[in-house]
PDB file of C-alpha atoms and ligand atoms in Angstrom:
ATOM      1  CA  MET V 247     -51.592 142.048 -50.024  1.00  0.00           C
ATOM      2  CA  THR V 248     -50.108 141.216 -53.420  1.00  0.00           C
ATOM      3  CA  GLY V 249     -52.700 143.528 -54.995  1.00  0.00           C
ATOM      4  CA  ARG V 250     -51.756 146.312 -52.652  1.00  0.00           C
ATOM      5  CA  LEU V 251     -48.072 145.855 -53.335  1.00  0.00           C
ATOM      6  CA  SER V 252     -48.452 145.887 -57.080  1.00  0.00           C
ATOM      7  CA  MET V 253     -50.631 148.952 -56.809  1.00  0.00           C
ATOM      8  CA  CYS V 254     -47.922 150.690 -54.807  1.00  0.00           C
ATOM      9  CA  ALA V 255     -45.409 149.607 -57.413  1.00  0.00           C
ATOM     10  CA  ALA V 256     -47.627 151.041 -60.164  1.00  0.00           C
ATOM     11  CA  VAL V 257     -48.021 154.330 -58.308  1.00  0.00           C
ATOM     12  CA  LEU V 258     -44.276 154.520 -57.779  1.00  0.00           C
ATOM     13  CA  LEU V 259     -43.678 153.834 -61.455  1.00  0.00           C
ATOM     14  CA  VAL V 260     -46.103 156.561 -62.495  1.00  0.00           C
ATOM     15  CA  LEU V 261     -44.593 158.997 -60.000  1.00  0.00           C
ATOM     16  CA  GLY V 262     -41.114 158.099 -61.175  1.00  0.00           C
ATOM     17  CA  ALA V 263     -41.961 158.626 -64.824  1.00  0.00           C
ATOM     18  CA  GLY V 264     -43.832 161.828 -64.001  1.00  0.00           C
ATOM     19  CA  ALA V 265     -40.964 163.197 -61.973  1.00  0.00           C
ATOM     20  CA  ARG V 266     -38.481 162.445 -64.742  1.00  0.00           C
ATOM     21  CA  ALA V 267     -40.643 164.047 -67.428  1.00  0.00           C
ATOM     22  CA  GLU V 268     -41.203 167.091 -65.240  1.00  0.00           C
ATOM     23  CA  THR V 269     -37.518 167.390 -64.537  1.00  0.00           C
ATOM     24  CA  ILE V 270     -36.542 167.753 -68.199  1.00  0.00           C
ATOM     25  CA  GLU V 271     -39.373 170.231 -68.811  1.00  0.00           C
ATOM     26  CA  GLU V 272     -38.485 172.135 -65.663  1.00  0.00           C
ATOM     27  CA  ARG V 273     -34.876 172.315 -66.692  1.00  0.00           C
ATOM     28  CA  ALA V 274     -35.894 173.498 -70.128  1.00  0.00           C
ATOM     29  CA  GLN V 275     -37.982 176.222 -68.440  1.00  0.00           C
ATOM     30  CA  VAL V 276     -34.856 177.527 -66.737  1.00  0.00           C
ATOM     31  CA  CYS V 277     -33.030 177.631 -70.069  1.00  0.00           C
ATOM     32  CA  ALA V 278     -35.988 179.392 -71.726  1.00  0.00           C
ATOM     33  CA  GLY V 279     -35.367 182.408 -69.487  1.00  0.00           C
ATOM     34  CA  CYS V 280     -32.370 183.252 -71.678  1.00  0.00           C
ATOM     35  CA  HIS V 281     -32.375 180.927 -74.693  1.00  0.00           C
ATOM     36  CA  GLY V 282     -36.038 181.794 -75.340  1.00  0.00           C
ATOM     37  CA  GLU V 283     -39.531 180.332 -74.837  1.00  0.00           C
ATOM     38  CA  ASN V 284     -39.848 179.764 -78.575  1.00  0.00           C
ATOM     39  CA  GLY V 285     -36.161 179.165 -79.236  1.00  0.00           C
ATOM     40  CA  LYS V 286     -35.381 182.820 -79.959  1.00  0.00           C
ATOM     41  CA  PRO V 287     -32.743 183.999 -77.467  1.00  0.00           C
ATOM     42  CA  VAL V 288     -33.814 186.964 -75.314  1.00  0.00           C
ATOM     43  CA  ASP V 289     -30.523 188.775 -75.953  1.00  0.00           C
ATOM     44  CA  LYS V 290     -28.430 189.041 -79.115  1.00  0.00           C
ATOM     45  CA  THR V 291     -25.284 187.701 -77.475  1.00  0.00           C
ATOM     46  CA  ILE V 292     -27.052 184.490 -76.367  1.00  0.00           C
ATOM     47  CA  PRO V 293     -26.776 181.539 -78.791  1.00  0.00           C
ATOM     48  CA  THR V 294     -29.638 179.577 -80.320  1.00  0.00           C
ATOM     49  CA  ILE V 295     -29.810 176.088 -78.805  1.00  0.00           C
ATOM     50  CA  TRP V 296     -33.123 174.916 -80.354  1.00  0.00           C
ATOM     51  CA  GLY V 297     -32.347 172.605 -83.255  1.00  0.00           C
ATOM     52  CA  GLN V 298     -28.584 172.731 -82.596  1.00  0.00           C
ATOM     53  CA  GLN V 299     -26.599 169.480 -83.068  1.00  0.00           C
ATOM     54  CA  ALA V 300     -26.962 167.222 -79.999  1.00  0.00           C
ATOM     55  CA  GLY V 301     -23.300 166.185 -79.904  1.00  0.00           C
ATOM     56  CA  TYR V 302     -22.215 169.820 -79.953  1.00  0.00           C
ATOM     57  CA  LEU V 303     -24.689 170.863 -77.218  1.00  0.00           C
ATOM     58  CA  TYR V 304     -23.471 168.026 -74.999  1.00  0.00           C
ATOM     59  CA  ILE V 305     -19.786 168.968 -75.451  1.00  0.00           C
ATOM     60  CA  GLN V 306     -20.512 172.602 -74.552  1.00  0.00           C
ATOM     61  CA  LEU V 307     -22.392 171.667 -71.349  1.00  0.00           C
ATOM     62  CA  ARG V 308     -19.548 169.295 -70.427  1.00  0.00           C
ATOM     63  CA  ASP V 309     -16.932 171.975 -71.127  1.00  0.00           C
ATOM     64  CA  PHE V 310     -18.814 174.631 -69.118  1.00  0.00           C
ATOM     65  CA  LYS V 311     -19.000 172.187 -66.203  1.00  0.00           C
ATOM     66  CA  ARG V 312     -15.292 171.349 -66.459  1.00  0.00           C
ATOM     67  CA  GLY V 313     -14.441 175.026 -66.750  1.00  0.00           C
ATOM     68  CA  ASP V 314     -12.769 174.411 -70.140  1.00  0.00           C
ATOM     69  CA  ARG V 315     -15.231 176.897 -71.645  1.00  0.00           C
ATOM     70  CA  LYS V 316     -15.414 179.817 -69.266  1.00  0.00           C
ATOM     71  CA  ASN V 317     -18.699 181.642 -68.767  1.00  0.00           C
ATOM     72  CA  GLU V 318     -19.991 183.079 -65.477  1.00  0.00           C
ATOM     73  CA  ILE V 319     -23.603 182.279 -66.355  1.00  0.00           C
ATOM     74  CA  MET V 320     -23.322 178.834 -67.920  1.00  0.00           C
ATOM     75  CA  GLU V 321     -20.690 177.352 -65.569  1.00  0.00           C
ATOM     76  CA  PRO V 322     -22.953 177.204 -62.477  1.00  0.00           C
ATOM     77  CA  ILE V 323     -25.906 175.995 -64.569  1.00  0.00           C
ATOM     78  CA  ALA V 324     -23.956 173.160 -66.200  1.00  0.00           C
ATOM     79  CA  SER V 325     -22.291 172.193 -62.903  1.00  0.00           C
ATOM     80  CA  GLN V 326     -25.619 170.904 -61.568  1.00  0.00           C
ATOM     81  CA  PHE V 327     -25.786 168.247 -64.263  1.00  0.00           C
ATOM     82  CA  GLU V 328     -24.338 164.768 -64.493  1.00  0.00           C
ATOM     83  CA  ARG V 329     -23.300 163.294 -67.834  1.00  0.00           C
ATOM     84  CA  ASP V 330     -26.677 161.580 -68.400  1.00  0.00           C
ATOM     85  CA  ASP V 331     -28.582 164.819 -67.680  1.00  0.00           C
ATOM     86  CA  MET V 332     -26.418 166.680 -70.198  1.00  0.00           C
ATOM     87  CA  LEU V 333     -26.944 164.002 -72.847  1.00  0.00           C
ATOM     88  CA  ALA V 334     -30.724 164.123 -72.260  1.00  0.00           C
ATOM     89  CA  ILE V 335     -30.857 167.939 -72.347  1.00  0.00           C
ATOM     90  CA  ALA V 336     -28.734 168.026 -75.503  1.00  0.00           C
ATOM     91  CA  GLU V 337     -31.039 165.502 -77.173  1.00  0.00           C
ATOM     92  CA  TYR V 338     -34.142 167.414 -76.015  1.00  0.00           C
ATOM     93  CA  PHE V 339     -33.058 170.752 -77.496  1.00  0.00           C
ATOM     94  CA  SER V 340     -31.647 169.218 -80.681  1.00  0.00           C
ATOM     95  CA  GLN V 341     -35.143 167.864 -81.476  1.00  0.00           C
ATOM     96  CA  LYS V 342     -36.713 171.348 -81.391  1.00  0.00           C
ATOM     97  CA  PRO V 343     -37.094 173.324 -84.614  1.00  0.00           C
ATOM     98  CA  TRP V 344     -34.358 175.877 -85.371  1.00  0.00           C
ATOM     99  CA  PRO V 345     -35.978 179.338 -84.982  1.00  0.00           C
ATOM    100  CA  ASP V 346     -35.955 181.958 -87.721  1.00  0.00           C
ATOM    101  CA  LEU V 347     -34.406 185.059 -86.166  1.00  0.00           C
ATOM    102  CA  GLY V 348     -35.380 187.100 -89.218  1.00  0.00           C
ATOM    103  CA  GLN V 349     -31.856 188.394 -89.813  1.00  0.00           C
ATOM    104  CA  PRO V 350     -31.164 190.076 -93.165  1.00  0.00           C
ATOM    105  CA  ARG V 351     -29.172 188.284 -95.861  1.00  0.00           C
ATOM    106  CA  ALA V 352     -25.679 189.713 -96.223  1.00  0.00           C
ATOM    107  CA  PRO V 353     -25.299 192.179 -99.131  1.00  0.00           C
ATOM    108  CA  LYS V 354     -23.686 190.693-102.257  1.00  0.00           C
ATOM    109  CA  ASP V 355     -20.164 192.077-101.700  1.00  0.00           C
ATOM    110  CA  ILE V 356     -20.079 190.871 -98.070  1.00  0.00           C
ATOM    111  CA  ALA V 357     -21.442 187.462 -99.053  1.00  0.00           C
ATOM    112  CA  GLU V 358     -18.781 187.085-101.770  1.00  0.00           C
ATOM    113  CA  LYS V 359     -16.028 188.025 -99.351  1.00  0.00           C
ATOM    114  CA  ALA V 360     -17.370 185.532 -96.779  1.00  0.00           C
ATOM    115  CA  VAL V 361     -17.710 182.681 -99.261  1.00  0.00           C
ATOM    116  CA  SER V 362     -14.206 183.200-100.597  1.00  0.00           C
ATOM    117  CA  ALA V 363     -12.737 183.320 -97.059  1.00  0.00           C
ATOM    118  CA  SER V 364     -14.703 180.269 -96.026  1.00  0.00           C
ATOM    119  CA  ARG V 365     -13.423 178.359 -99.093  1.00  0.00           C
ATOM    120  CA  SER V 366      -9.820 179.277 -98.470  1.00  0.00           C
ATOM    121  CA  VAL V 367      -9.959 178.331 -94.772  1.00  0.00           C
ATOM    122  CA  GLY V 368     -12.160 175.309 -95.481  1.00  0.00           C
ATOM    123  CA  CYS V 369     -15.011 176.030 -93.027  1.00  0.00           C
ATOM    124  CA  PRO V 370     -17.456 173.837 -94.996  1.00  0.00           C
ATOM    125  CA  ALA V 371     -15.131 170.826 -94.646  1.00  0.00           C
ATOM    126  CA  CYS V 372     -16.363 170.620 -91.040  1.00  0.00           C
ATOM    127  CA  HIS V 373     -19.509 172.793 -90.830  1.00  0.00           C
ATOM    128  CA  LEU V 374     -20.774 171.369 -94.175  1.00  0.00           C
ATOM    129  CA  ASP V 375     -21.859 173.176 -97.314  1.00  0.00           C
ATOM    130  CA  ARG V 376     -24.979 174.793 -95.929  1.00  0.00           C
ATOM    131  CA  PHE V 377     -23.411 175.325 -92.479  1.00  0.00           C
ATOM    132  CA  GLN V 378     -25.898 172.962 -90.823  1.00  0.00           C
ATOM    133  CA  GLY V 379     -23.158 171.212 -88.819  1.00  0.00           C
ATOM    134  CA  ASP V 380     -23.159 167.557 -87.816  1.00  0.00           C
ATOM    135  CA  GLY V 381     -22.553 165.668 -84.574  1.00  0.00           C
ATOM    136  CA  THR V 382     -20.076 167.654 -82.496  1.00  0.00           C
ATOM    137  CA  VAL V 383     -19.703 170.363 -85.185  1.00  0.00           C
ATOM    138  CA  PRO V 384     -22.260 173.160 -84.628  1.00  0.00           C
ATOM    139  CA  ARG V 385     -24.819 174.566 -87.022  1.00  0.00           C
ATOM    140  CA  LEU V 386     -23.878 178.163 -87.854  1.00  0.00           C
ATOM    141  CA  ALA V 387     -26.557 179.021 -90.442  1.00  0.00           C
ATOM    142  CA  GLY V 388     -29.024 181.530 -88.994  1.00  0.00           C
ATOM    143  CA  MET V 389     -27.190 181.890 -85.649  1.00  0.00           C
ATOM    144  CA  GLY V 390     -27.461 185.372 -84.075  1.00  0.00           C
ATOM    145  CA  ARG V 391     -24.962 187.753 -85.666  1.00  0.00           C
ATOM    146  CA  ASP V 392     -23.840 189.366 -82.413  1.00  0.00           C
ATOM    147  CA  TYR V 393     -23.300 185.999 -80.737  1.00  0.00           C
ATOM    148  CA  LEU V 394     -21.246 184.790 -83.735  1.00  0.00           C
ATOM    149  CA  ALA V 395     -19.089 187.917 -83.593  1.00  0.00           C
ATOM    150  CA  LYS V 396     -18.655 187.549 -79.831  1.00  0.00           C
ATOM    151  CA  THR V 397     -17.700 183.879 -79.849  1.00  0.00           C
ATOM    152  CA  ILE V 398     -15.346 184.355 -82.836  1.00  0.00           C
ATOM    153  CA  ALA V 399     -13.630 187.154 -80.884  1.00  0.00           C
ATOM    154  CA  ASP V 400     -13.485 184.886 -77.809  1.00  0.00           C
ATOM    155  CA  PHE V 401     -11.842 182.113 -79.863  1.00  0.00           C
ATOM    156  CA  ARG V 402      -9.273 184.634 -81.121  1.00  0.00           C
ATOM    157  CA  THR V 403      -8.287 185.829 -77.633  1.00  0.00           C
ATOM    158  CA  ARG V 404      -8.624 182.216 -76.382  1.00  0.00           C
ATOM    159  CA  ALA V 405     -11.102 183.516 -73.776  1.00  0.00           C
ATOM    160  CA  ARG V 406     -13.042 180.611 -75.318  1.00  0.00           C
ATOM    161  CA  GLY V 407     -10.333 178.019 -74.903  1.00  0.00           C
ATOM    162  CA  ASN V 408     -12.247 174.757 -75.174  1.00  0.00           C
ATOM    163  CA  ASN V 409     -11.218 174.130 -78.788  1.00  0.00           C
ATOM    164  CA  PRO V 410      -7.671 175.353 -79.524  1.00  0.00           C
ATOM    165  CA  GLY V 411      -8.008 174.186 -83.158  1.00  0.00           C
ATOM    166  CA  MET V 412     -10.890 176.630 -83.748  1.00  0.00           C
ATOM    167  CA  SER V 413      -8.857 179.388 -82.086  1.00  0.00           C
ATOM    168  CA  ASP V 414      -5.912 178.692 -84.421  1.00  0.00           C
ATOM    169  CA  LEU V 415      -8.222 178.823 -87.455  1.00  0.00           C
ATOM    170  CA  MET V 416      -9.819 182.085 -86.318  1.00  0.00           C
ATOM    171  CA  LEU V 417      -6.399 183.629 -85.696  1.00  0.00           C
ATOM    172  CA  ALA V 418      -5.333 182.591 -89.198  1.00  0.00           C
ATOM    173  CA  THR V 419      -8.334 184.439 -90.679  1.00  0.00           C
ATOM    174  CA  SER V 420      -8.380 188.249 -90.941  1.00  0.00           C
ATOM    175  CA  PRO V 421     -10.801 190.185 -88.679  1.00  0.00           C
ATOM    176  CA  ASP V 422     -12.264 191.687 -91.841  1.00  0.00           C
ATOM    177  CA  ASP V 423     -13.073 188.285 -93.309  1.00  0.00           C
ATOM    178  CA  LEU V 424     -14.460 187.113 -89.963  1.00  0.00           C
ATOM    179  CA  ALA V 425     -16.811 190.113 -89.755  1.00  0.00           C
ATOM    180  CA  ALA V 426     -18.060 189.275 -93.259  1.00  0.00           C
ATOM    181  CA  LEU V 427     -18.496 185.620 -92.231  1.00  0.00           C
ATOM    182  CA  ALA V 428     -20.585 186.601 -89.175  1.00  0.00           C
ATOM    183  CA  ASP V 429     -22.924 188.715 -91.366  1.00  0.00           C
ATOM    184  CA  TYR V 430     -23.116 186.010 -94.002  1.00  0.00           C
ATOM    185  CA  LEU V 431     -23.756 183.086 -91.621  1.00  0.00           C
ATOM    186  CA  ALA V 432     -26.394 185.014 -89.642  1.00  0.00           C
ATOM    187  CA  GLY V 433     -28.309 185.718 -92.856  1.00  0.00           C
ATOM    188  CA  LEU V 434     -28.336 182.104 -94.143  1.00  0.00           C
TER     189      LEU V 434
HETATM  190  C1  HEC F1448     -29.145 183.589 -67.395  1.00  0.00           C
HETATM  191  C2  HEC F1448     -29.083 183.274 -68.815  1.00  0.00           C
HETATM  192  C3  HEC F1448     -28.902 181.827 -69.250  1.00  0.00           C
HETATM  193  C4  HEC F1448     -29.584 180.715 -68.810  1.00  0.00           C
HETATM  194  C5  HEC F1448     -30.664 180.627 -67.750  1.00  0.00           C
HETATM  195  C6  HEC F1448     -29.082 179.605 -69.593  1.00  0.00           C
HETATM  196  N1  HEC F1448     -28.126 180.031 -70.482  1.00  0.00           N
HETATM  197 FE1  HEC F1448     -27.082 178.867 -71.795  1.00  0.00          FE
HETATM  198  N2  HEC F1448     -25.983 180.485 -72.364  1.00  0.00           N
HETATM  199  C7  HEC F1448     -26.151 181.772 -71.896  1.00  0.00           C
HETATM  200  C8  HEC F1448     -25.153 182.647 -72.487  1.00  0.00           C
HETATM  201  C9  HEC F1448     -24.971 184.130 -72.245  1.00  0.00           C
HETATM  202  C10 HEC F1448     -24.368 181.826 -73.342  1.00  0.00           C
HETATM  203  C11 HEC F1448     -23.166 182.251 -74.187  1.00  0.00           C
HETATM  204  C12 HEC F1448     -21.901 182.069 -73.420  1.00  0.00           C
HETATM  205  C13 HEC F1448     -20.702 182.565 -74.186  1.00  0.00           C
HETATM  206  O1  HEC F1448     -20.748 183.674 -74.748  1.00  0.00           O
HETATM  207  O2  HEC F1448     -19.699 181.853 -74.220  1.00  0.00           O
HETATM  208  C14 HEC F1448     -24.924 180.483 -73.246  1.00  0.00           C
HETATM  209  C15 HEC F1448     -24.422 179.377 -73.937  1.00  0.00           C
HETATM  210  C16 HEC F1448     -24.993 178.126 -73.923  1.00  0.00           C
HETATM  211  C17 HEC F1448     -24.562 177.011 -74.732  1.00  0.00           C
HETATM  212  C18 HEC F1448     -23.483 177.030 -75.782  1.00  0.00           C
HETATM  213  C19 HEC F1448     -24.156 177.193 -77.154  1.00  0.00           C
HETATM  214  C20 HEC F1448     -23.220 177.433 -78.292  1.00  0.00           C
HETATM  215  O3  HEC F1448     -23.706 177.681 -79.426  1.00  0.00           O
HETATM  216  O4  HEC F1448     -22.014 177.372 -78.097  1.00  0.00           O
HETATM  217  C21 HEC F1448     -25.368 175.952 -74.412  1.00  0.00           C
HETATM  218  C22 HEC F1448     -25.305 174.549 -74.983  1.00  0.00           C
HETATM  219  C23 HEC F1448     -26.298 176.399 -73.392  1.00  0.00           C
HETATM  220  N3  HEC F1448     -26.044 177.729 -73.114  1.00  0.00           N
HETATM  221  C24 HEC F1448     -27.276 175.600 -72.826  1.00  0.00           C
HETATM  222  C25 HEC F1448     -28.129 176.017 -71.810  1.00  0.00           C
HETATM  223  C26 HEC F1448     -29.077 175.144 -71.157  1.00  0.00           C
HETATM  224  C27 HEC F1448     -29.313 173.687 -71.527  1.00  0.00           C
HETATM  225  C28 HEC F1448     -29.696 175.881 -70.192  1.00  0.00           C
HETATM  226  C29 HEC F1448     -30.736 175.427 -69.167  1.00  0.00           C
HETATM  227  C30 HEC F1448     -30.364 174.254 -68.394  1.00  0.00           C
HETATM  228  C31 HEC F1448     -29.133 177.225 -70.250  1.00  0.00           C
HETATM  229  N4  HEC F1448     -28.183 177.267 -71.249  1.00  0.00           N
HETATM  230  C32 HEC F1448     -29.509 178.279 -69.441  1.00  0.00           C
HETATM  231  C33 HEC F1448     -27.120 182.197 -71.000  1.00  0.00           C
HETATM  232  C34 HEC F1448     -27.989 181.377 -70.295  1.00  0.00           C
HETATM  233  C1  HEC F1449     -11.482 171.228 -88.721  1.00  0.00           C
HETATM  234  C2  HEC F1449     -12.921 171.437 -88.600  1.00  0.00           C
HETATM  235  C3  HEC F1449     -13.416 172.884 -88.553  1.00  0.00           C
HETATM  236  C4  HEC F1449     -13.138 173.912 -89.449  1.00  0.00           C
HETATM  237  C5  HEC F1449     -12.253 173.875 -90.678  1.00  0.00           C
HETATM  238  C6  HEC F1449     -13.887 175.047 -88.959  1.00  0.00           C
HETATM  239  N1  HEC F1449     -14.596 174.727 -87.827  1.00  0.00           N
HETATM  240 FE1  HEC F1449     -15.745 175.991 -86.737  1.00  0.00          FE
HETATM  241  N2  HEC F1449     -15.984 174.550 -85.334  1.00  0.00           N
HETATM  242  C7  HEC F1449     -15.520 173.251 -85.426  1.00  0.00           C
HETATM  243  C8  HEC F1449     -15.847 172.542 -84.206  1.00  0.00           C
HETATM  244  C9  HEC F1449     -15.538 171.089 -83.899  1.00  0.00           C
HETATM  245  C10 HEC F1449     -16.512 173.472 -83.372  1.00  0.00           C
HETATM  246  C11 HEC F1449     -17.006 173.236 -81.956  1.00  0.00           C
HETATM  247  C12 HEC F1449     -15.913 173.639 -81.002  1.00  0.00           C
HETATM  248  C13 HEC F1449     -16.320 173.388 -79.563  1.00  0.00           C
HETATM  249  O1  HEC F1449     -16.621 172.228 -79.225  1.00  0.00           O
HETATM  250  O2  HEC F1449     -16.344 174.341 -78.811  1.00  0.00           O
HETATM  251  C14 HEC F1449     -16.582 174.718 -84.118  1.00  0.00           C
HETATM  252  C15 HEC F1449     -17.167 175.880 -83.636  1.00  0.00           C
HETATM  253  C16 HEC F1449     -17.359 177.028 -84.361  1.00  0.00           C
HETATM  254  C17 HEC F1449     -18.097 178.187 -83.925  1.00  0.00           C
HETATM  255  C18 HEC F1449     -18.818 178.350 -82.603  1.00  0.00           C
HETATM  256  C19 HEC F1449     -20.312 178.147 -82.801  1.00  0.00           C
HETATM  257  C20 HEC F1449     -21.117 178.356 -81.556  1.00  0.00           C
HETATM  258  O3  HEC F1449     -22.321 178.072 -81.571  1.00  0.00           O
HETATM  259  O4  HEC F1449     -20.558 178.813 -80.561  1.00  0.00           O
HETATM  260  C21 HEC F1449     -18.027 179.121 -84.927  1.00  0.00           C
HETATM  261  C22 HEC F1449     -18.652 180.504 -84.932  1.00  0.00           C
HETATM  262  C23 HEC F1449     -17.257 178.522 -85.997  1.00  0.00           C
HETATM  263  N3  HEC F1449     -16.860 177.257 -85.635  1.00  0.00           N
HETATM  264  C24 HEC F1449     -16.975 179.158 -87.189  1.00  0.00           C
HETATM  265  C25 HEC F1449     -16.119 178.646 -88.152  1.00  0.00           C
HETATM  266  C26 HEC F1449     -15.702 179.387 -89.317  1.00  0.00           C
HETATM  267  C27 HEC F1449     -16.200 180.779 -89.681  1.00  0.00           C
HETATM  268  C28 HEC F1449     -14.815 178.605 -89.981  1.00  0.00           C
HETATM  269  C29 HEC F1449     -13.984 178.951 -91.208  1.00  0.00           C
HETATM  270  C30 HEC F1449     -13.286 180.238 -91.124  1.00  0.00           C
HETATM  271  C31 HEC F1449     -14.696 177.354 -89.219  1.00  0.00           C
HETATM  272  N4  HEC F1449     -15.500 177.426 -88.121  1.00  0.00           N
HETATM  273  C32 HEC F1449     -13.881 176.284 -89.563  1.00  0.00           C
HETATM  274  C33 HEC F1449     -14.853 172.700 -86.487  1.00  0.00           C
HETATM  275  C34 HEC F1449     -14.322 173.414 -87.550  1.00  0.00           C
END
């Protein structure tokens, strides 16, 4: 009887662990449909989440769920998750290698314009010198150019309203400089 019970307990444990492992993989499968099987997004306006900072990924999922960051696609997806799921998913994707999207380096004049704008606004104070980000500050280096341009525009109109500070900074920077920054960051 004791033997039988402990065997049942063992089976339950295995099933439990299996189900949990499958759940994270299954969830990742859903994400892969857009964010890419190999981490390369299927569309240029979709951001890279492989290798992104875990703290940042978590905050975005939380904000989509709360409706603080509005997006018709991501809101319903994030709404299914509880805090612990979001933390686990964020951790899972942050451990993946950042994909090389093969974007061209910005030409010299554009790069110079971007670097000078980024120095005067102080982007590296938060995103760090090589734009790798840290914690809740996202990596920008090598992010898709079209996504960068889109989300910068969304910050400016406050269509992306989850971080008013970033919106203020983007509004204080000229559209010309921001276009140069998107080219430059994508090519890093
Ligand atoms: C049907 C397509 C689709 C699916 C499936 C999808 N996403 Fe997204 N995701 C998007 C799009 C599009 C955006 C950009 C939204 C915007 O422009 O604000 C996005 C944005 C994000 C962001 C914000 C990234 C950043 O750099 O700001 C995170 C985090 C994210 N998705 C995580 C996930 C996770 C985790 C899953 C799976 C559970 C998932 N997504 C499934 C399309 C999708
Ligand atoms: C005071 C710190 C700070 C400064 C300065 C700053 N950022 Fe950010 N940035 C952040 C934080 C924090 C986020 C994440 C906001 C959120 O949670 O949605 C962010 C988000 C972003 C995103 C969105 C990335 C994504 O994956 O969606 C872009 C693009 C960006 N910043 C570009 C810039 C540029 C370009 C500059 C300089 C012109 C700059 N930032 C200056 C802190 C900063």
